[in-house]
């Protein structure tokens, strides 16, 4: 009987103990949930960090951004990263996946320098995932240098780590929208006021120039530039010389495409001059001949220059015209 | 051919002026019926009627264009043999062969068991059958007239045959748009332009080969029907469109460009009953016809890609109705603004309806491939399998220049001339130019749709320039023989052009100077033709002729050097210039065909799926029809995980053989190690927990296979299969053993053994390596050491082909009874 009482007592003690621990946990979760309902990113200072994150008795996971937002730290990308992180947290807060097992937090260096010391961080911003009941491993650090800190990448990382699917919702940027509206109304207003001078809209020349520029934009490889984002020019680190043209046919610099754009444009102008030459009004015809000569010279020179650029880029190309 | 043309000169000289008049007459009729007074002078005192002569010359030039278009695509046949190229053509060939054997209806119901094991593929419903039907019909016809030709020859020569037809279609289109002379130029250009011949050399038996013909022909018929407003021509347009739909997925380009044309014409207030008739008939008929293709099905009414056409159709009906009201109502002019407002309201409401239906789910939103054209980063983030294909990359300016050379320089000028003398048809070509050049900039593959447009516009620019400059007075007769009779029609056309200036010149005497006025200048200002001195004219003609010759030479060079490689047979050149053929692919596929069980499943990366099925006749897991991303990701995962993990996947998928392409031995750069990161990326997309791209990089983020490479890379299945026993091989006296010639490094992981697979076959230059997946290991297996020793011995002692046999015997002899039973069983199945 005695043993029974003892064992009962011990059992009760253990249960109570466990209960109390669970109490602490549920308190924590309640507190965290309350905070995160108020604000999607929980701002943690030293004590909070120790209490909610560092303590090993957690059954929830946390994504924490370590950053330095105060102006005297002069961390410009921290602000951008914070904005992106906030978008993620915001989307999480209002998504279906919102639960009380995952929380988003942030530690500012000025509030929580201990946390920085504890994790031996000397850079900011850093994103770390704290899995439940464990310390973060190396793989729980987000690799900012490779992936960047755009919200999409953060979401991908979160999905990898905690298996939480978040649909990103960016608050629409009304300022751009408003600006466009304003511009349109201004243009429309201008058109309305000056509706007698609508003529320019029916002017073939204006449209023609516009369309030719659009075509030249495409065929001179500007789309490639916008997708691949090459440097403007190439600078040789040894000699310090800058080269306008890349040596391979599969790559190009921005400056190079501008030159090609101008060359195409020049050839077009040349051909147009050729065709305009006979129409010019003149007494003797000398002027016409001159314009035609200029036209053909421009066409030939620019075309052969283009060909020589192409030849220098395309190894083994055998042909050239006038210019090597 | 040049000689033939020159013989005509003497005849031409007689009635030259009238000839020009006639073609000018054509031009003027085309360009909004601007009949100039001079063009009415038709001479009657000629022996040969001028029209007849023009047609004769056009006929000759077009024949030359056809022949040279056909001939310039035969480089690969002459150099190698009559063989199907690359990847997709092999599937097309296989299905064509199936169709000719089993008939069309069986072909439509064909369930292909050799692909996508274990899923299989319903071929009839997932392909555009136009290509197969075309060659099937030709095959049937030739056999009917007792020419017993093999279907393979038809498949090989189909694309050159159709590119000749494309030249004709382009001629017709340009003739409608500008003039007959420009048409001849355009035909000559398209026949040899590398941008088009890249996809239509002999042996590249692919949809694009016939689709570009269908595209140009549809556009020609469309322009025709807009000009005439006749029901007949719009029905023809719809039929040609149907052929295009049956041939290529690029029909979406037509069904969006034509509505845009109609819409812009409405905006430009160029609405006419002709437009109404032609678009209404084309849309309805085209819609019904296109839905007859099983693969297209209900897409034309259910997807966003086609909604532009439907919306414009609705808009056009409303516009026609309002226009009708406008003419009928009295005092309609007072209500002008009301009508205008009504029009805009209807336009907006049509747009709103489409948007609402899309949100309600009745209309599928844009598919990924289509969407990635507008948002260029879309595919990179969401669909790595699209981004991984090299022909979906954006285009550098070098590629434009490489594919189009002089034409790309003249292209904007042609657009400019079209805009300056705008009419209903030229709106179309300008729109085509703008859209196609944008798309070609986004995806290198769509250079194909840009090329015909560039040819047309460049031809217009050139012909307009030469119209004036080529008719000189002085004896520039001597300039025309400068052009040699090269085998390219470009020169033919050039000669033809010079010819024309010959007869122009003869008829040039002062009395008829007014002729040339109307073509050059639309308002006849100063008709003094000899304003620009004749010397300058000669110089201009010579310069242009030289540039055109350069173009012809360039086109031939590019077609011969860059686009005529079959890519399943490689050629390399020794130091003394002699050619050396590397035929490893066919060697390996033939080995598969002859030495593996009939139902064996071969795992390889999807690039080689069609070839294995077509040449090896074995079941593959994934192939070039990348319809099932997760299956491909599974294969990618197997390739990028370590051997035991990969073995789990391989047993799950019932794989018998694994095939990898390895170029390190001879320096072939298109091998699997170079593609490997895409496998990792695609696998990561589906299995982000197990595969992580950054694990395959070094600390510095480099992808290397040498000693500093990441250990995960050095132990993954792909690495092991590629480099198995490569470390023992010294390729060169100067390099250490295991030196990879493609990546120019010594490999990092040399001495390893394979646990779950064994080498089955390696081709002569090690390009293709085939491994057999072992069955599950026996539980009663003896120590590994014994087997190791034995296998080593057998590999060294016997040749590769027989080693498998010898090894099996040894293993079976030493194994308990159970083992023997399983072996026998597996050989039977």
Coordinates of C-alpha atoms in Angstrom, one line a residue, chain A:
Chain A
X1 CA 0.0 0.0 0.0
X2 CA 2.8 2.3 1.0
X3 CA 4.5 1.6 -2.2
X4 CA 1.4 2.2 -4.1
X5 CA 1.0 5.6 -2.4
X6 CA 4.6 6.5 -3.2
X7 CA 4.3 5.4 -6.7
X8 CA 1.1 7.3 -7.1
X9 CA 2.7 10.4 -5.6
X10 CA 5.7 10.1 -7.9
X11 CA 3.4 9.7 -10.9
X12 CA 1.4 12.7 -9.8
X13 CA 4.5 14.7 -9.4
X14 CA 5.7 13.8 -12.9
X15 CA 2.4 14.5 -14.4
X16 CA 2.3 17.9 -12.7
X17 CA 5.7 18.6 -13.8
X18 CA 5.0 17.8 -17.3
X19 CA 1.8 19.7 -17.1
X20 CA 3.5 22.7 -15.8
X21 CA 6.1 22.5 -18.6
X22 CA 3.3 22.3 -21.1
X23 CA 1.7 25.2 -19.3
X24 CA 4.8 27.2 -19.9
X25 CA 4.9 26.1 -23.5
X26 CA 1.3 26.9 -24.1
X27 CA 1.8 30.2 -22.4
X28 CA 4.6 30.9 -24.8
X29 CA 2.7 29.9 -27.8
X30 CA -0.3 32.0 -26.7
X31 CA 1.9 35.0 -26.2
X32 CA 3.6 34.5 -29.5
X33 CA 0.3 34.0 -31.3
X34 CA -1.0 37.1 -29.7
X35 CA 2.0 39.1 -30.8
X36 CA 2.0 37.8 -34.3
X37 CA -1.7 38.5 -34.7
X38 CA -0.9 42.0 -33.8
X39 CA 2.2 42.3 -36.0
X40 CA 3.3 39.7 -38.4
X41 CA 6.9 40.0 -37.4
X42 CA 7.6 39.6 -33.7
X43 CA 10.3 42.0 -32.6
X44 CA 12.5 40.2 -30.1
X45 CA 15.0 41.8 -27.6
X46 CA 17.6 39.9 -25.6
X47 CA 15.2 38.6 -22.9
X48 CA 12.6 37.6 -25.4
X49 CA 15.1 35.8 -27.5
X50 CA 16.4 33.9 -24.6
X51 CA 13.0 33.0 -23.4
X52 CA 11.2 32.1 -26.6
X53 CA 14.0 31.1 -29.0
X54 CA 17.0 30.0 -27.2
X55 CA 15.2 27.9 -24.7
X56 CA 15.3 24.3 -25.9
X57 CA 11.8 23.5 -24.8
X58 CA 10.1 24.6 -27.9
X59 CA 7.6 22.7 -30.0
X60 CA 7.2 25.5 -32.4
X61 CA 9.6 26.7 -35.1
X62 CA 10.7 30.2 -35.8
X63 CA 12.1 32.1 -38.7
X64 CA 14.2 34.9 -37.4
X65 CA 15.8 37.7 -39.2
X66 CA 18.9 39.2 -37.6
X67 CA 19.4 42.7 -38.8
X68 CA 20.5 46.2 -38.0
X69 CA 17.8 48.6 -39.0
X70 CA 18.8 51.7 -37.1
X71 CA 20.1 54.4 -39.3
X72 CA 23.5 54.8 -37.7
X73 CA 24.3 51.2 -38.7
X74 CA 24.1 52.3 -42.3
X75 CA 22.9 49.0 -43.5
X76 CA 21.0 49.8 -46.7
X77 CA 20.1 46.3 -47.8
X78 CA 18.8 45.5 -44.3
X79 CA 15.9 47.7 -45.0
X80 CA 15.1 46.0 -48.3
X81 CA 15.5 42.6 -46.8
X82 CA 13.2 43.6 -44.0
X83 CA 10.6 44.8 -46.5
X84 CA 10.7 41.5 -48.3
X85 CA 10.6 39.5 -45.1
X86 CA 7.7 41.6 -44.0
X87 CA 5.8 40.7 -47.2
X88 CA 6.4 37.1 -46.5
X89 CA 5.3 37.3 -42.9
X90 CA 2.3 39.3 -43.9
X91 CA 1.3 36.8 -46.6
X92 CA 1.8 34.0 -44.0
X93 CA -0.3 35.9 -41.4
X94 CA -3.3 36.1 -43.7
X95 CA -2.9 32.8 -45.5
X96 CA -4.6 29.4 -44.7
X97 CA -1.3 28.0 -43.5
X98 CA -1.3 30.3 -40.5
X99 CA -0.9 28.2 -37.4
X100 CA 0.6 28.5 -34.0
X101 CA 3.6 26.3 -34.8
X102 CA 5.5 28.6 -37.0
X103 CA 6.4 32.2 -36.1
X104 CA 8.3 35.0 -37.7
X105 CA 10.6 37.1 -35.6
X106 CA 13.3 39.6 -36.0
X107 CA 16.2 40.6 -33.8
X108 CA 17.7 44.1 -34.2
X109 CA 21.4 44.3 -33.4
X110 CA 20.7 47.3 -31.1
X111 CA 18.1 45.4 -29.1
X112 CA 19.6 42.0 -29.1
X113 CA 23.3 42.1 -29.3
X114 CA 23.5 39.1 -27.0
X115 CA 21.6 37.0 -29.5
X116 CA 24.2 38.1 -32.1
X117 CA 27.0 37.1 -29.8
X118 CA 25.3 33.8 -29.0
X119 CA 25.0 32.9 -32.6
X120 CA 28.4 34.4 -33.4
X121 CA 27.0 36.6 -36.1
X122 CA 29.0 39.5 -37.4
X123 CA 27.0 40.3 -40.5
X124 CA 23.5 41.4 -41.1
X125 CA 21.0 40.6 -42.4
X126 CA 20.9 36.9 -41.7
X127 CA 17.9 34.6 -41.9
X128 CA 17.9 31.6 -39.6
X129 CA 15.4 28.9 -39.1
X130 CA 15.0 27.5 -35.6
X131 CA 13.5 24.1 -35.8
X132 CA 11.4 22.8 -32.9
X133 CA 13.5 21.5 -30.0
X134 CA 16.8 21.9 -31.8
X135 CA 19.4 24.4 -32.4
X136 CA 19.8 25.6 -35.9
X137 CA 22.3 23.7 -38.0
X138 CA 24.4 25.1 -40.8
X139 CA 21.8 24.2 -43.3
X140 CA 19.2 26.3 -41.5
X141 CA 21.0 29.5 -42.4
X142 CA 19.6 31.0 -45.6
X143 CA 22.2 31.4 -48.2
X144 CA 21.7 35.0 -49.1
X145 CA 24.8 35.3 -51.4
X146 CA 23.4 32.7 -53.7
X147 CA 19.7 33.2 -53.7
X148 CA 19.3 36.8 -52.7
X149 CA 16.5 37.9 -50.4
X150 CA 13.5 38.4 -52.6
X151 CA 10.3 37.3 -51.1
X152 CA 10.0 34.4 -53.6
X153 CA 13.3 33.0 -52.5
X154 CA 12.5 33.4 -48.9
X155 CA 9.3 31.5 -49.4
X156 CA 11.2 28.8 -51.2
X157 CA 13.6 28.5 -48.4
X158 CA 10.8 28.4 -45.8
X159 CA 9.1 25.7 -47.9
X160 CA 12.3 23.7 -47.9
X161 CA 12.8 24.0 -44.2
X162 CA 9.4 23.9 -42.5
X163 CA 7.2 22.6 -45.3
X164 CA 4.9 25.6 -45.0
X165 CA 3.3 26.6 -48.3
X166 CA 2.9 30.3 -48.5
X167 CA 1.2 32.1 -51.4
X168 CA 2.9 35.4 -51.8
X169 CA 0.7 38.4 -51.7
X170 CA 2.5 41.7 -52.5
X171 CA 0.5 44.7 -51.5
X172 CA -0.1 46.4 -54.9
X173 CA 2.0 49.4 -55.4
X174 CA -0.7 52.1 -55.9
X175 CA 1.8 54.9 -56.4
X176 CA 2.8 53.5 -59.8
X177 CA -0.7 52.9 -60.7
X178 CA -1.8 56.4 -59.7
X179 CA 1.1 57.8 -61.6
X180 CA 0.0 56.0 -64.8
X181 CA -3.6 57.1 -64.3
X182 CA -2.4 60.7 -63.8
X183 CA -0.2 60.5 -66.9
X184 CA -3.0 59.1 -69.0
X185 CA -5.5 61.7 -67.9
X186 CA -3.0 64.4 -68.6
X187 CA -2.3 63.0 -72.1
X188 CA -6.0 62.6 -72.7
X189 CA -6.6 66.1 -71.4
X190 CA -3.9 67.5 -73.6
X191 CA -5.3 65.7 -76.6
X192 CA -8.8 67.0 -75.8
X193 CA -7.6 70.5 -75.5
X194 CA -5.5 70.3 -78.6
X195 CA -7.9 68.0 -80.4
X196 CA -7.5 70.0 -83.6
X197 CA -3.9 69.1 -83.8
X198 CA -4.7 65.4 -83.7
X199 CA -2.8 65.2 -87.0
X200 CA 0.4 63.8 -85.5
X201 CA -1.4 60.6 -84.6
X202 CA -2.3 60.1 -88.2
X203 CA 1.2 60.9 -89.3
X204 CA 2.9 58.0 -90.9
X205 CA 6.3 59.4 -90.2
X206 CA 5.9 59.4 -86.5
X207 CA 4.5 55.9 -86.4
X208 CA 7.1 54.7 -88.9
X209 CA 10.0 56.0 -86.7
X210 CA 8.4 54.5 -83.7
X211 CA 8.0 51.1 -85.3
X212 CA 11.5 51.1 -86.8
X213 CA 12.9 51.8 -83.4
X214 CA 10.9 49.0 -81.9
X215 CA 12.2 46.6 -84.5
X216 CA 15.7 47.7 -84.1
X217 CA 15.4 47.4 -80.3
X218 CA 14.5 43.7 -80.8
X219 CA 17.0 42.8 -83.4
X220 CA 19.9 44.4 -81.8
X221 CA 19.6 42.0 -78.9
X222 CA 18.2 44.4 -76.2
X223 CA 15.8 41.7 -75.1
X224 CA 18.8 39.4 -74.4
X225 CA 20.3 42.2 -72.3
X226 CA 17.1 42.6 -70.2
X227 CA 16.9 38.9 -69.5
X228 CA 20.6 38.2 -68.9
X229 CA 21.7 41.5 -67.5
X230 CA 25.3 41.7 -68.9
X231 CA 27.7 44.4 -67.8
X232 CA 27.9 47.6 -69.8
X233 CA 31.4 47.0 -70.9
X234 CA 34.1 44.6 -70.2
X235 CA 37.1 45.6 -68.2
X236 CA 40.2 43.5 -68.3
X237 CA 41.4 43.2 -64.7
X238 CA 45.1 42.9 -65.7
X239 CA 45.5 45.6 -68.2
X240 CA 42.7 47.9 -67.1
X241 CA 41.6 48.2 -70.7
X242 CA 37.9 48.2 -71.4
X243 CA 36.6 46.3 -74.4
X244 CA 33.3 47.1 -76.0
X245 CA 32.8 43.8 -77.6
X246 CA 32.7 40.4 -76.1
X247 CA 34.9 37.9 -77.8
X248 CA 32.3 35.1 -78.2
X249 CA 29.2 34.9 -80.2
X250 CA 27.1 33.7 -77.3
X251 CA 27.6 36.7 -75.2
X252 CA 27.3 40.5 -75.6
X253 CA 27.8 43.6 -73.6
X254 CA 25.2 46.4 -73.4
X255 CA 27.5 48.9 -75.1
X256 CA 28.0 46.5 -77.9
X257 CA 24.3 46.2 -78.6
X258 CA 24.0 50.0 -78.6
X259 CA 26.7 50.2 -81.3
X260 CA 24.9 47.5 -83.3
X261 CA 21.7 49.4 -82.9
X262 CA 23.3 52.5 -84.3
X263 CA 24.9 50.6 -87.2
X264 CA 21.6 49.1 -88.2
X265 CA 20.0 52.5 -87.9
X266 CA 22.8 54.0 -90.0
X267 CA 22.3 51.4 -92.8
X268 CA 18.6 52.1 -92.7
X269 CA 19.2 55.8 -93.0
X270 CA 21.6 55.2 -95.9
X271 CA 19.0 53.1 -97.9
X272 CA 16.4 55.7 -97.2
X273 CA 18.7 58.4 -98.4
X274 CA 19.3 56.5 -101.6
X275 CA 15.6 56.4 -102.1
X276 CA 15.0 60.0 -101.2
X277 CA 17.8 61.3 -103.5
X278 CA 15.8 61.4 -106.7
X279 CA 13.0 63.1 -105.1
X280 CA 14.9 66.1 -103.9
X281 CA 14.2 69.3 -105.7
X282 CA 17.2 70.8 -107.3
X283 CA 18.2 72.5 -110.5
X284 CA 21.2 70.7 -111.7
X285 CA 20.8 67.3 -110.1
X286 CA 24.1 67.6 -108.4
X287 CA 22.5 67.6 -105.0
X288 CA 20.7 64.5 -105.8
X289 CA 23.8 62.7 -107.0
X290 CA 25.6 63.8 -103.9
X291 CA 22.8 62.5 -101.6
X292 CA 22.7 59.2 -103.4
X293 CA 26.5 58.9 -103.1
X294 CA 26.4 59.6 -99.4
X295 CA 23.6 57.1 -99.1
X296 CA 25.5 54.2 -100.7
X297 CA 28.8 55.1 -99.0
X298 CA 27.0 55.0 -95.6
X299 CA 25.4 51.7 -96.4
X300 CA 28.5 50.1 -97.6
X301 CA 30.8 51.3 -94.9
X302 CA 28.5 50.6 -92.0
X303 CA 27.6 47.2 -93.4
X304 CA 31.2 46.2 -93.8
X305 CA 32.0 47.5 -90.3
X306 CA 29.1 45.4 -88.9
X307 CA 30.4 42.4 -90.8
X308 CA 33.9 42.9 -89.4
X309 CA 32.5 43.1 -85.8
X310 CA 30.6 39.9 -86.5
X311 CA 33.7 38.3 -87.8
X312 CA 35.7 39.2 -84.8
X313 CA 33.1 37.7 -82.6
X314 CA 32.4 34.6 -84.6
X315 CA 35.5 32.5 -84.7
X316 CA 36.3 31.0 -88.0
X317 CA 34.0 33.1 -90.1
X318 CA 35.8 33.5 -93.4
X319 CA 34.2 36.4 -95.2
X320 CA 34.6 40.1 -94.9
X321 CA 33.8 43.1 -97.0
X322 CA 36.1 46.1 -97.5
X323 CA 37.0 46.2 -93.8
X324 CA 38.8 43.2 -92.4

